[in-house]
PDB file of C-alpha atoms in Angstrom:
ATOM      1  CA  UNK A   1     117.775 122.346  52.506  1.00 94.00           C
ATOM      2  CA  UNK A   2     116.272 121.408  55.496  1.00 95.00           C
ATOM      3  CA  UNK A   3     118.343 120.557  58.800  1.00 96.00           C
ATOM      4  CA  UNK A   4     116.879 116.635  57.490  1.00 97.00           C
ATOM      5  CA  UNK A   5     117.235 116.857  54.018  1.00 96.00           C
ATOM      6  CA  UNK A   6     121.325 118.272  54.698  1.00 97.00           C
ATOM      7  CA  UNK A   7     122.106 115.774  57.251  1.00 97.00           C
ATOM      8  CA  UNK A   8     120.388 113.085  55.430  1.00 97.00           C
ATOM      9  CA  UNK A   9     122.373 114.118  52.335  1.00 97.00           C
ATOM     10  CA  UNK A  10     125.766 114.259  53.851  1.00 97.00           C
ATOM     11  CA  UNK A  11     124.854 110.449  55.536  1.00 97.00           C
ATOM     12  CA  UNK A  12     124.381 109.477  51.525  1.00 96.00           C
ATOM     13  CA  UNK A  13     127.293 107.934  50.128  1.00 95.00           C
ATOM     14  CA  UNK A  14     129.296 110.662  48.281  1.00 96.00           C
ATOM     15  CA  UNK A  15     133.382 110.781  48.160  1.00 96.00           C
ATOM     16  CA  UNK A  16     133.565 114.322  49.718  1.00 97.00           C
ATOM     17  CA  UNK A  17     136.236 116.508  49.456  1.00 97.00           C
ATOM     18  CA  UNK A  18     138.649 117.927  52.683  1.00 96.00           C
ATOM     19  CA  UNK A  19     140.033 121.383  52.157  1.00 96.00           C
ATOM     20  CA  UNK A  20     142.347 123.144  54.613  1.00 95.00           C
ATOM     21  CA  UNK A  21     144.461 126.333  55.238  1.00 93.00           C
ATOM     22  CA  UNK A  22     147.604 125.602  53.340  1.00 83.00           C
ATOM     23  CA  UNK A  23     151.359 127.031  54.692  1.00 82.00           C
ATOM     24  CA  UNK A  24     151.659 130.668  54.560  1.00 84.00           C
ATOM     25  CA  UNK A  25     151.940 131.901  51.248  1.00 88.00           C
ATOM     26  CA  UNK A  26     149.892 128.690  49.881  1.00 87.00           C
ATOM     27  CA  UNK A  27     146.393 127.666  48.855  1.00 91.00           C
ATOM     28  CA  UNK A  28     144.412 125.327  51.073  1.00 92.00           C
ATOM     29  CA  UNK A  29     145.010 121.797  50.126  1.00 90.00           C
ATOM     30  CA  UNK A  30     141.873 120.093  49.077  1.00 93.00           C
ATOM     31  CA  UNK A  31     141.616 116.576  48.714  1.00 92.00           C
ATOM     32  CA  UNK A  32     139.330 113.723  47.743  1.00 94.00           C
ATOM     33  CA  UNK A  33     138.329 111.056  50.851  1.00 94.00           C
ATOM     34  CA  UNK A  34     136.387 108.393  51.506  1.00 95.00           C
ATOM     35  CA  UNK A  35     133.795 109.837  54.859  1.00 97.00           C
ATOM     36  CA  UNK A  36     131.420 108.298  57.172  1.00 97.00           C
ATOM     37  CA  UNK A  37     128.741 110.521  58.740  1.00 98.00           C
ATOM     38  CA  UNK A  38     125.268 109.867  60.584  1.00 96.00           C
ATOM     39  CA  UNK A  39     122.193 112.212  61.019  1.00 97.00           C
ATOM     40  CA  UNK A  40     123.388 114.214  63.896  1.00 96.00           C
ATOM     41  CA  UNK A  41     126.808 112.968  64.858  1.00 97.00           C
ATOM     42  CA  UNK A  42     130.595 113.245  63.852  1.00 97.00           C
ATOM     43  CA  UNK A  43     132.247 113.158  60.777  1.00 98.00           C
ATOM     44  CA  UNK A  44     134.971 110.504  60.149  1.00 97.00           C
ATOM     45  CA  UNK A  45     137.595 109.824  57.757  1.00 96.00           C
ATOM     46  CA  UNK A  46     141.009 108.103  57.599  1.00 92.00           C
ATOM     47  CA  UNK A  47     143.935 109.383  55.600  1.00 88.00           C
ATOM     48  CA  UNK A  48     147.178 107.452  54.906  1.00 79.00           C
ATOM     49  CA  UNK A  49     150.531 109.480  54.397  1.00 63.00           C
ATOM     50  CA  UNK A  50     151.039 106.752  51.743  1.00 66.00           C
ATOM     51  CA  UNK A  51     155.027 106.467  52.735  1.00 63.00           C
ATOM     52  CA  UNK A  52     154.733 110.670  52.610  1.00 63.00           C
ATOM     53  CA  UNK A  53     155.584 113.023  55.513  1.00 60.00           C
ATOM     54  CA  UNK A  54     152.269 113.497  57.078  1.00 67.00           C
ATOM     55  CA  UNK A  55     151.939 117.036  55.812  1.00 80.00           C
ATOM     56  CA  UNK A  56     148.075 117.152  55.255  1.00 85.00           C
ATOM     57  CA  UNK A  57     147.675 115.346  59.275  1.00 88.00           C
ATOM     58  CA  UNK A  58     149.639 118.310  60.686  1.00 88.00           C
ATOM     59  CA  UNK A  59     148.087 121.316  58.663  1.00 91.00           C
ATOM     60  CA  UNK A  60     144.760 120.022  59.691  1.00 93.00           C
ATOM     61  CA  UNK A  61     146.058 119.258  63.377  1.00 93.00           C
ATOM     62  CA  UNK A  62     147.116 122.871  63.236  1.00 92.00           C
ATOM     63  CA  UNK A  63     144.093 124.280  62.075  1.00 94.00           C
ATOM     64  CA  UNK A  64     141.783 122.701  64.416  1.00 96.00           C
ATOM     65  CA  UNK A  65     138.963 123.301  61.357  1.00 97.00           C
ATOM     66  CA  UNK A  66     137.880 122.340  58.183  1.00 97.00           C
ATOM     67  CA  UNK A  67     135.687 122.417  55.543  1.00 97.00           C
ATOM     68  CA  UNK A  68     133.972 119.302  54.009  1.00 98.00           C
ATOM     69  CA  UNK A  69     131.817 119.312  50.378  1.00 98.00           C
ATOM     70  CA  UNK A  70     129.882 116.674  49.017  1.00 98.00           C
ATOM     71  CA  UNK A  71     127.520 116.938  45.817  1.00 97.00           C
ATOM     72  CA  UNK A  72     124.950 115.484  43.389  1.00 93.00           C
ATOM     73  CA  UNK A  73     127.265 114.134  40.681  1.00 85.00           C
ATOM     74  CA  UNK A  74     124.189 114.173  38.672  1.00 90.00           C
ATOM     75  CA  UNK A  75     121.250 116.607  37.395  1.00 93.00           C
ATOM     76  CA  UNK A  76     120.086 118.595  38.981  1.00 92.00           C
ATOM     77  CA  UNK A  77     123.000 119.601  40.716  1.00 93.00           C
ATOM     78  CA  UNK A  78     122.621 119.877  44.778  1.00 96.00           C
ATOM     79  CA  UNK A  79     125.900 119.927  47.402  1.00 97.00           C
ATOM     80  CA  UNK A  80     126.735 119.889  51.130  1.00 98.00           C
ATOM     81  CA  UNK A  81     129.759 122.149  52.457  1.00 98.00           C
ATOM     82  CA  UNK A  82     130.177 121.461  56.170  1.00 98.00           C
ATOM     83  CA  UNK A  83     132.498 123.558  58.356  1.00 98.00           C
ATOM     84  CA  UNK A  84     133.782 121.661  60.845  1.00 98.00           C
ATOM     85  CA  UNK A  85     136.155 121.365  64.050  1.00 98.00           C
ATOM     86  CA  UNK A  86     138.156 118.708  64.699  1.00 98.00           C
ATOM     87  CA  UNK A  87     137.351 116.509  67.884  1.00 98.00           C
ATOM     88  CA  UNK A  88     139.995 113.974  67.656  1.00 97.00           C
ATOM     89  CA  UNK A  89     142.996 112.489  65.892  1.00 95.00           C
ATOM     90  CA  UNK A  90     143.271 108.752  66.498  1.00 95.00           C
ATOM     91  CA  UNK A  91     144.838 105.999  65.220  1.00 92.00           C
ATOM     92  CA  UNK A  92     141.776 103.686  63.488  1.00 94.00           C
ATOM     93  CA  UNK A  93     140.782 100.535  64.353  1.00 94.00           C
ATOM     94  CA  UNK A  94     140.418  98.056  61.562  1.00 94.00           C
ATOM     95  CA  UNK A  95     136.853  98.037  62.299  1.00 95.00           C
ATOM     96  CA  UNK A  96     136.222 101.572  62.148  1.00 95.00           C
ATOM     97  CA  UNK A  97     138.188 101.658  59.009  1.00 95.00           C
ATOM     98  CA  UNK A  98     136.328  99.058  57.499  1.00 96.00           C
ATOM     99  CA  UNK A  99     132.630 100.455  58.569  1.00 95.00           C
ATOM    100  CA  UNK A 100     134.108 103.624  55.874  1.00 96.00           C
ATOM    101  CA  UNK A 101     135.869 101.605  53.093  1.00 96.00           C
ATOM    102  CA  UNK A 102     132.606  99.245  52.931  1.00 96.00           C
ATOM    103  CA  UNK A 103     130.539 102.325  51.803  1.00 96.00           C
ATOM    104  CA  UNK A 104     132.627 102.679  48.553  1.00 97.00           C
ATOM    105  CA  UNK A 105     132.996  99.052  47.547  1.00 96.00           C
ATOM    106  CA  UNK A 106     132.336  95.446  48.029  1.00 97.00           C
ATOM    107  CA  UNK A 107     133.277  93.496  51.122  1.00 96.00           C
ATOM    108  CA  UNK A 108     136.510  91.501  49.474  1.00 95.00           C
ATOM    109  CA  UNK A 109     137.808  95.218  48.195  1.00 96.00           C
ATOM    110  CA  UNK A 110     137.351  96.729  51.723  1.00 97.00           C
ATOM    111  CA  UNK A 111     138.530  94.032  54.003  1.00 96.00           C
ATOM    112  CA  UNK A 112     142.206  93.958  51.631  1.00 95.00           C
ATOM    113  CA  UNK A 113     142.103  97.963  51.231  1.00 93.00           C
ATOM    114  CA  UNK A 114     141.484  98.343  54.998  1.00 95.00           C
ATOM    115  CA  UNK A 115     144.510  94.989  55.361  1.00 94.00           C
ATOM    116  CA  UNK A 116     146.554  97.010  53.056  1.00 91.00           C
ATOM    117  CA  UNK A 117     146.490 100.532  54.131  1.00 90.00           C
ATOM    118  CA  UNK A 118     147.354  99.347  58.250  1.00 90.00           C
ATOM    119  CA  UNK A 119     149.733  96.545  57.011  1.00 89.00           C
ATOM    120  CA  UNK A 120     152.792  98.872  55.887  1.00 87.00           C
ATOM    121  CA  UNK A 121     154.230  99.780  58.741  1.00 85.00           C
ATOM    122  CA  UNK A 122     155.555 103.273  56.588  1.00 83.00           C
ATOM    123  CA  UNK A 123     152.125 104.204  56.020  1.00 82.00           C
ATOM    124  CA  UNK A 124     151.149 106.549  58.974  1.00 86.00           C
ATOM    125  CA  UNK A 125     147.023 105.556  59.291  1.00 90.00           C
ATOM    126  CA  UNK A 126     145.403 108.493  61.124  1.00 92.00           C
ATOM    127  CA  UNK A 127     141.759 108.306  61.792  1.00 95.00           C
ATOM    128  CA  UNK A 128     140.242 112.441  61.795  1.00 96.00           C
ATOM    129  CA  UNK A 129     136.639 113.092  64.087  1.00 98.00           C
ATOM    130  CA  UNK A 130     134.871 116.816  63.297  1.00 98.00           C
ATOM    131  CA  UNK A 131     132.102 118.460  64.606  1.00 98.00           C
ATOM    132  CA  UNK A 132     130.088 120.268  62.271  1.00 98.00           C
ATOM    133  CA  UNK A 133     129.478 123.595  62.636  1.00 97.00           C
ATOM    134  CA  UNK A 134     128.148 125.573  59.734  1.00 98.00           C
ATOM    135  CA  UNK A 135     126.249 124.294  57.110  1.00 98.00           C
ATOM    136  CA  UNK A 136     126.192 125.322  53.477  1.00 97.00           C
ATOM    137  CA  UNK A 137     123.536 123.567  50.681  1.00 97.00           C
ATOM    138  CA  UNK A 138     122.280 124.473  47.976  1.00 95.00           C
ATOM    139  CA  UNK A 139     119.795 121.624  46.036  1.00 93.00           C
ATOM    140  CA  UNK A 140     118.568 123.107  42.863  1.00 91.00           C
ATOM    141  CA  UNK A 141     116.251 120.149  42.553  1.00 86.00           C
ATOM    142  CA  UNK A 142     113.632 122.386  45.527  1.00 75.00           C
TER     143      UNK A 142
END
């Protein structure tokens, strides 16, 4: 793919998928999210420790880089793997958490998922920022 046609592809909605070095002696951890992305910027996502030790927040904390995949669910296949930095680790604002959840579904879902996920005070919210830095595509469609 093109520089366009990658950037363009990662700004469609797709739930991508976070991997990261695991602890020594482990796999990475890979895990579905919910992304936002425009044509030449940052990537953002939010993750929730869900009550959990934030495990996954401090792994990626640690290793200061990722890797990011989306794909074409359907034929012909194509995907996005981004290799990114991290930039920042933040605590989200309802409105940048919204501008994410109302990609994935309506307006009613987003406003109580977004309510929900910063209402329990146990549930650590932590809003991630990368920097792409090597691209991987492969669109079988070209």
């Amino acid at each position: 793919m093109s520089k366009q046609q990658r950037e363009e592809f990662l700004a469609d909605t797709h739930v991508g998928v976070l991997s990261v070095t695991g602890e020594p002696g482990h796999p990475p951890t890979s895990v579905p999210t919910f992304y936002a992305y425009e044509p030449g910027g940052e990537l953002t996502m939010f993750t929730g420790t869900q009550r959990r030790a934030p495990k996954r927040i401090e792994q990626i904390k640690q290793a200061g880089v990722v890797s990011f995949v989306v794909q074409r669910e359907e034929m012909p296949p194509a995907y996005v793997t981004v290799e990114a930095e991290l930039v920042e680790v933040t605590k989200p604002t309802h409105e940048q958490m919204l501008t994410i959840a109302r990609r994935y579904m309506p307006e009613e879902h987003a406003q109580g998922y977004v309510q929900t996920e910063l209402g329990d005070p146990e549930n650590l919210v932590t809003l991630l920022t990368f920097r792409p830095t090597r691209w991987l595509t492969s669109d079988t469609s070209r």
